[in-house]
Amino acid sequence: MQELIQALILGIVQGATEFIPVSSSGHLVIVPWLFGWDPSPLLFDTILHWGTLTAIIIVFWRDFWRIFTATVGSLFRRSLADPDARLGWYIVIGTIPAAVLGLFFKDFFENLVMSETAGPLAAGFFLLVTASLLIGSELIARNMTVGRMLDEIKLGDAVFIGMAQAFDLFPGVSRSGSTIAAGLVRRIRRDEAARFSFFLGAPTFLGAGLLQLGDALATDSSEVVAMAPELIVGFLAAAITGVIAIRFLLNYLRNHSLYPFAIYCIIVGLSVIGLNLAGY
């Protein structure tokens, strides 16, 4: 029963913090550390990320279908006149930096996250980095009266936001926070920057999940059967919470800033660093 409760809590944490810009990777390090839980198996983390991928698909499946058909059609027409086709290729391009960095430095980042000593301290520090990104982007964009929409983004925007997404590999740097902040710096509307952030998340979660699943099954394929109840609970919790978090954030960002999330990251980051240095 305890394992199911842990799976439920971690699923909720993943679903909420993956999309709300406060770092899911950081919270998945901090929460087990605070409660004294053992680090989650790689397979469980993979399933949680697929839960959030499912949330993105549930909310945006019509957009994805429109973008996919337009992108495929652009190959036959040899034209990028359709804004949805351009957006599809920008999603592909924006995914590349994180994919390359994750491929070459996967072991380094996994060891950092799994470390019982360095992990929480790193998560606390990088939460402060996330806060700095959110505050900095708001200061840069404070004089922006009308931001650009998604059909107005350019190749340079996709590359810049994609590079920002790569920093999510550090525990405590929010993927949604860094990409939304990058979108603001490029003068894209907050809610539109969030939409592009979520679109970028889909191929990122899928690719990383397949890679992690291969590693997990190569280690012990029987783990899937043994952990089936926890995997199902974690997946459903992440997916349901993720849908709620996506819809909340899109509505919130239409009229509000990122400052409250930055303040939260500062409070949690400093608290974790203080507890860690105090020997908690």
Tab-separated table of C-alpha atoms in Angstrom:
chain	number	residue	atom	x	y	z
A	1	MET	CA	0.000	0.000	0.000
A	2	GLN	CA	2.839	2.392	0.810
A	3	GLU	CA	4.294	1.908	-2.677
A	4	LEU	CA	0.940	2.842	-4.259
A	5	ILE	CA	0.687	5.994	-2.141
A	6	GLN	CA	4.212	6.991	-3.172
A	7	ALA	CA	3.368	6.333	-6.814
A	8	LEU	CA	0.227	8.473	-6.521
A	9	ILE	CA	2.089	11.373	-4.889
A	10	LEU	CA	4.961	11.281	-7.381
A	11	GLY	CA	2.522	11.035	-10.295
A	12	ILE	CA	0.686	14.132	-9.089
A	13	VAL	CA	3.984	15.948	-8.554
A	14	GLN	CA	5.163	15.030	-12.065
A	15	GLY	CA	1.900	15.998	-13.748
A	16	ALA	CA	1.704	19.377	-12.020
A	17	THR	CA	5.330	20.482	-12.068
A	18	GLU	CA	6.100	19.345	-15.610
A	19	PHE	CA	3.863	22.057	-17.015
A	20	ILE	CA	3.723	24.639	-14.238
A	21	PRO	CA	7.193	26.257	-14.498
A	22	VAL	CA	8.707	25.026	-11.227
A	23	SER	CA	10.671	21.965	-12.484
A	24	SER	CA	9.394	18.392	-12.360
A	25	SER	CA	12.915	16.954	-12.314
A	26	GLY	CA	13.789	19.038	-9.274
A	27	HIS	CA	10.632	18.066	-7.402
A	28	LEU	CA	11.090	14.375	-8.200
A	29	VAL	CA	14.483	14.643	-6.485
A	30	ILE	CA	13.326	16.808	-3.575
A	31	VAL	CA	10.074	15.033	-2.622
A	32	PRO	CA	11.586	11.524	-2.117
A	33	TRP	CA	14.559	13.123	-0.298
A	34	LEU	CA	12.253	14.968	2.128
A	35	PHE	CA	10.196	11.840	2.870
A	36	GLY	CA	13.202	9.536	3.050
A	37	TRP	CA	12.051	7.409	0.119
A	38	ASP	CA	14.427	5.419	-2.056
A	39	PRO	CA	15.074	6.943	-5.500
A	40	SER	CA	12.490	5.846	-8.064
A	41	PRO	CA	13.515	3.156	-10.562
A	42	LEU	CA	14.242	4.399	-14.076
A	43	LEU	CA	11.221	2.503	-15.389
A	44	PHE	CA	8.873	4.379	-13.039
A	45	ASP	CA	10.285	7.754	-14.078
A	46	THR	CA	9.772	6.755	-17.716
A	47	ILE	CA	6.123	5.909	-17.143
A	48	LEU	CA	5.564	9.218	-15.337
A	49	HIS	CA	6.939	11.101	-18.334
A	50	TRP	CA	4.653	9.138	-20.641
A	51	GLY	CA	1.788	10.143	-18.396
A	52	THR	CA	2.599	13.791	-19.049
A	53	LEU	CA	2.997	13.009	-22.768
A	54	THR	CA	-0.521	11.572	-22.675
A	55	ALA	CA	-1.756	14.784	-21.037
A	56	ILE	CA	-0.284	16.860	-23.885
A	57	ILE	CA	-1.922	14.626	-26.488
A	58	ILE	CA	-5.312	14.767	-24.724
A	59	VAL	CA	-5.309	18.568	-24.621
A	60	PHE	CA	-3.744	19.262	-28.026
A	61	TRP	CA	-4.623	16.264	-30.210
A	62	ARG	CA	-6.492	18.410	-32.736
A	63	ASP	CA	-3.526	20.782	-33.018
A	64	PHE	CA	-1.101	17.890	-33.406
A	65	TRP	CA	-3.186	16.286	-36.151
A	66	ARG	CA	-3.443	19.575	-38.031
A	67	ILE	CA	0.294	20.243	-37.651
A	68	PHE	CA	1.223	16.667	-38.627
A	69	THR	CA	-0.875	16.621	-41.802
A	70	ALA	CA	0.391	20.059	-42.817
A	71	THR	CA	4.020	19.065	-42.184
A	72	VAL	CA	3.731	15.851	-44.190
A	73	GLY	CA	1.920	17.739	-46.938
A	74	SER	CA	4.759	20.269	-47.117
A	75	LEU	CA	7.108	17.459	-48.189
A	76	PHE	CA	4.985	16.776	-51.258
A	77	ARG	CA	4.230	20.419	-52.019
A	78	ARG	CA	7.800	21.495	-51.261
A	79	SER	CA	6.390	24.599	-49.701
A	80	LEU	CA	6.280	26.089	-46.201
A	81	ALA	CA	3.550	28.590	-47.007
A	82	ASP	CA	1.210	26.873	-44.521
A	83	PRO	CA	1.890	28.228	-40.983
A	84	ASP	CA	1.096	24.797	-39.499
A	85	ALA	CA	3.731	23.182	-41.710
A	86	ARG	CA	6.310	25.734	-40.591
A	87	LEU	CA	5.310	25.123	-36.981
A	88	GLY	CA	5.749	21.374	-37.454
A	89	TRP	CA	9.298	21.781	-38.754
A	90	TYR	CA	10.089	24.297	-36.013
A	91	ILE	CA	9.009	21.684	-33.441
A	92	VAL	CA	11.398	19.185	-35.036
A	93	ILE	CA	14.249	21.712	-35.072
A	94	GLY	CA	13.529	22.861	-31.509
A	95	THR	CA	13.754	19.272	-30.250
A	96	ILE	CA	17.281	18.677	-31.594
A	97	PRO	CA	19.403	20.530	-28.950
A	98	ALA	CA	17.909	18.619	-25.989
A	99	ALA	CA	18.086	15.324	-27.899
A	100	VAL	CA	21.769	15.767	-28.736
A	101	LEU	CA	22.734	16.906	-25.236
A	102	GLY	CA	20.722	14.134	-23.613
A	103	LEU	CA	22.245	11.487	-25.881
A	104	PHE	CA	25.849	12.419	-25.177
A	105	PHE	CA	25.530	13.291	-21.485
A	106	LYS	CA	22.717	10.931	-20.410
A	107	ASP	CA	24.788	9.085	-17.805
A	108	PHE	CA	26.067	12.307	-16.236
A	109	PHE	CA	22.590	13.758	-15.737
A	110	GLU	CA	21.125	10.448	-14.524
A	111	ASN	CA	23.887	10.090	-11.936
A	112	LEU	CA	23.314	13.670	-10.796
A	113	VAL	CA	19.597	13.065	-10.315
A	114	MET	CA	20.086	9.716	-8.556
A	115	SER	CA	22.786	10.954	-6.149
A	116	GLU	CA	21.417	11.042	-2.586
A	117	THR	CA	23.860	13.781	-1.582
A	118	ALA	CA	24.442	15.926	-4.666
A	119	GLY	CA	20.945	15.501	-6.119
A	120	PRO	CA	18.888	17.596	-3.638
A	121	LEU	CA	21.570	20.283	-3.385
A	122	ALA	CA	21.776	20.536	-7.173
A	123	ALA	CA	17.977	20.642	-7.439
A	124	GLY	CA	17.833	23.486	-4.914
A	125	PHE	CA	20.519	25.457	-6.738
A	126	PHE	CA	18.950	24.992	-10.164
A	127	LEU	CA	15.538	26.014	-8.839
A	128	LEU	CA	17.195	29.381	-8.183
A	129	VAL	CA	18.401	29.312	-11.785
A	130	THR	CA	14.805	28.703	-12.913
A	131	ALA	CA	13.667	31.658	-10.797
A	132	SER	CA	16.326	33.835	-12.432
A	133	LEU	CA	15.178	32.783	-15.910
A	134	LEU	CA	11.540	33.577	-15.118
A	135	ILE	CA	12.322	36.961	-13.550
A	136	GLY	CA	14.805	37.904	-16.264
A	137	SER	CA	12.397	37.088	-19.077
A	138	GLU	CA	9.628	39.120	-17.443
A	139	LEU	CA	11.940	42.112	-17.050
A	140	ILE	CA	12.966	41.876	-20.702
A	141	ALA	CA	9.363	41.559	-21.871
A	142	ARG	CA	7.823	44.120	-19.499
A	143	ASN	CA	7.559	46.758	-22.216
A	144	MET	CA	6.005	44.330	-24.699
A	145	THR	CA	2.474	45.507	-25.424
A	146	VAL	CA	1.399	42.887	-27.965
A	147	GLY	CA	3.404	39.698	-28.364
A	148	ARG	CA	3.666	37.524	-31.426
A	149	MET	CA	1.425	34.524	-32.088
A	150	LEU	CA	2.627	31.020	-32.994
A	151	ASP	CA	1.982	31.530	-36.700
A	152	GLU	CA	4.447	34.435	-36.567
A	153	ILE	CA	7.445	32.621	-35.082
A	154	LYS	CA	10.636	32.243	-37.110
A	155	LEU	CA	13.423	29.704	-37.403
A	156	GLY	CA	15.589	31.694	-34.991
A	157	ASP	CA	12.829	31.518	-32.373
A	158	ALA	CA	12.640	27.728	-32.651
A	159	VAL	CA	16.412	27.336	-32.312
A	160	PHE	CA	16.614	29.703	-29.345
A	161	ILE	CA	13.715	28.055	-27.494
A	162	GLY	CA	15.059	24.593	-28.338
A	163	MET	CA	18.421	25.482	-26.832
A	164	ALA	CA	16.644	26.723	-23.701
A	165	GLN	CA	14.803	23.404	-23.466
A	166	ALA	CA	18.130	21.543	-23.302
A	167	PHE	CA	18.843	23.074	-19.876
A	168	ASP	CA	15.945	21.016	-18.490
A	169	LEU	CA	18.405	18.138	-18.190
A	170	PHE	CA	19.711	19.779	-15.003
A	171	PRO	CA	17.506	18.797	-12.018
A	172	GLY	CA	15.735	21.941	-10.904
A	173	VAL	CA	15.717	23.759	-14.247
A	174	SER	CA	12.111	23.796	-15.420
A	175	ARG	CA	11.605	22.720	-19.036
A	176	SER	CA	8.389	24.683	-19.336
A	177	GLY	CA	9.905	27.599	-17.429
A	178	SER	CA	13.053	27.842	-19.556
A	179	THR	CA	11.158	27.518	-22.847
A	180	ILE	CA	8.394	29.955	-21.902
A	181	ALA	CA	11.045	32.400	-20.683
A	182	ALA	CA	12.909	31.992	-23.976
A	183	GLY	CA	9.680	32.645	-25.851
A	184	LEU	CA	9.116	35.841	-23.872
A	185	VAL	CA	12.644	37.010	-24.670
A	186	ARG	CA	11.802	36.463	-28.350
A	187	ARG	CA	8.686	38.634	-27.936
A	188	ILE	CA	6.174	35.783	-28.153
A	189	ARG	CA	2.988	36.065	-26.104
A	190	ARG	CA	3.107	34.230	-22.768
A	191	ASP	CA	0.261	31.813	-23.516
A	192	GLU	CA	1.551	31.221	-27.055
A	193	ALA	CA	5.057	30.576	-25.721
A	194	ALA	CA	3.503	28.035	-23.327
A	195	ARG	CA	1.715	26.301	-26.210
A	196	PHE	CA	4.959	26.017	-28.161
A	197	SER	CA	6.656	24.723	-25.001
A	198	PHE	CA	4.042	21.988	-24.675
A	199	PHE	CA	4.317	21.127	-28.379
A	200	LEU	CA	8.094	20.762	-27.969
A	201	GLY	CA	7.531	18.519	-24.969
A	202	ALA	CA	5.704	15.809	-26.927
A	203	PRO	CA	8.611	14.508	-29.087
A	204	THR	CA	11.025	15.141	-26.202
A	205	PHE	CA	9.039	12.953	-23.790
A	206	LEU	CA	8.506	10.283	-26.432
A	207	GLY	CA	12.167	10.043	-27.411
A	208	ALA	CA	13.510	10.191	-23.863
A	209	GLY	CA	10.909	7.677	-22.742
A	210	LEU	CA	11.829	5.165	-25.427
A	211	LEU	CA	15.515	5.531	-24.557
A	212	GLN	CA	14.883	5.114	-20.825
A	213	LEU	CA	12.510	2.202	-21.388
A	214	GLY	CA	15.149	0.367	-23.401
A	215	ASP	CA	17.684	0.855	-20.606
A	216	ALA	CA	15.211	-0.241	-17.931
A	217	LEU	CA	14.102	-3.382	-19.751
A	218	ALA	CA	17.685	-4.294	-20.593
A	219	THR	CA	18.448	-4.294	-16.872
A	220	ASP	CA	15.496	-6.376	-15.692
A	221	SER	CA	12.420	-7.009	-17.841
A	222	SER	CA	10.616	-8.710	-14.930
A	223	GLU	CA	10.510	-5.312	-13.210
A	224	VAL	CA	7.543	-4.337	-15.385
A	225	VAL	CA	5.356	-7.100	-13.965
A	226	ALA	CA	6.490	-6.577	-10.378
A	227	MET	CA	5.828	-2.824	-10.494
A	228	ALA	CA	2.635	-2.933	-12.589
A	229	PRO	CA	0.282	-1.481	-9.914
A	230	GLU	CA	2.649	1.409	-9.101
A	231	LEU	CA	3.251	2.079	-12.800
A	232	ILE	CA	-0.487	2.262	-13.538
A	233	VAL	CA	-1.205	4.547	-10.560
A	234	GLY	CA	1.731	6.835	-11.353
A	235	PHE	CA	0.822	7.012	-15.046
A	236	LEU	CA	-2.828	7.885	-14.416
A	237	ALA	CA	-1.969	10.429	-11.719
A	238	ALA	CA	0.563	12.157	-13.980
A	239	ALA	CA	-1.800	12.180	-16.973
A	240	ILE	CA	-4.854	13.521	-15.107
A	241	THR	CA	-2.886	16.109	-13.147
A	242	GLY	CA	-1.045	17.096	-16.317
A	243	VAL	CA	-4.274	17.876	-18.171
A	244	ILE	CA	-5.416	20.084	-15.287
A	245	ALA	CA	-2.019	21.828	-15.086
A	246	ILE	CA	-1.873	22.550	-18.831
A	247	ARG	CA	-5.328	24.097	-18.909
A	248	PHE	CA	-4.665	26.089	-15.752
A	249	LEU	CA	-1.382	27.516	-17.038
A	250	LEU	CA	-2.737	28.489	-20.461
A	251	ASN	CA	-5.622	30.368	-18.833
A	252	TYR	CA	-3.366	31.927	-16.202
A	253	LEU	CA	-0.739	33.226	-18.617
A	254	ARG	CA	-3.250	35.150	-20.722
A	255	ASN	CA	-3.386	37.860	-18.067
A	256	HIS	CA	-0.693	37.127	-15.481
A	257	SER	CA	3.087	37.091	-15.167
A	258	LEU	CA	5.610	34.401	-14.222
A	259	TYR	CA	6.687	36.172	-11.007
A	260	PRO	CA	4.658	33.976	-8.570
A	261	PHE	CA	6.374	30.845	-9.927
A	262	ALA	CA	9.755	32.527	-9.590
A	263	ILE	CA	9.036	33.380	-5.946
A	264	TYR	CA	8.005	29.767	-5.307
A	265	CYS	CA	11.245	28.491	-6.857
A	266	ILE	CA	13.302	30.877	-4.700
A	267	ILE	CA	11.555	29.784	-1.484
A	268	VAL	CA	11.831	26.063	-2.228
A	269	GLY	CA	15.371	26.329	-3.611
A	270	LEU	CA	16.723	28.225	-0.606
A	271	SER	CA	14.886	25.924	1.806
A	272	VAL	CA	16.316	22.791	0.189
A	273	ILE	CA	19.845	24.228	0.137
A	274	GLY	CA	19.534	25.290	3.783
A	275	LEU	CA	18.230	21.890	4.919
A	276	ASN	CA	20.903	20.102	2.921
A	277	LEU	CA	23.757	22.165	4.350
A	278	ALA	CA	22.282	21.691	7.836
A	279	GLY	CA	22.678	17.941	7.366
A	280	TYR	CA	19.002	17.013	6.918
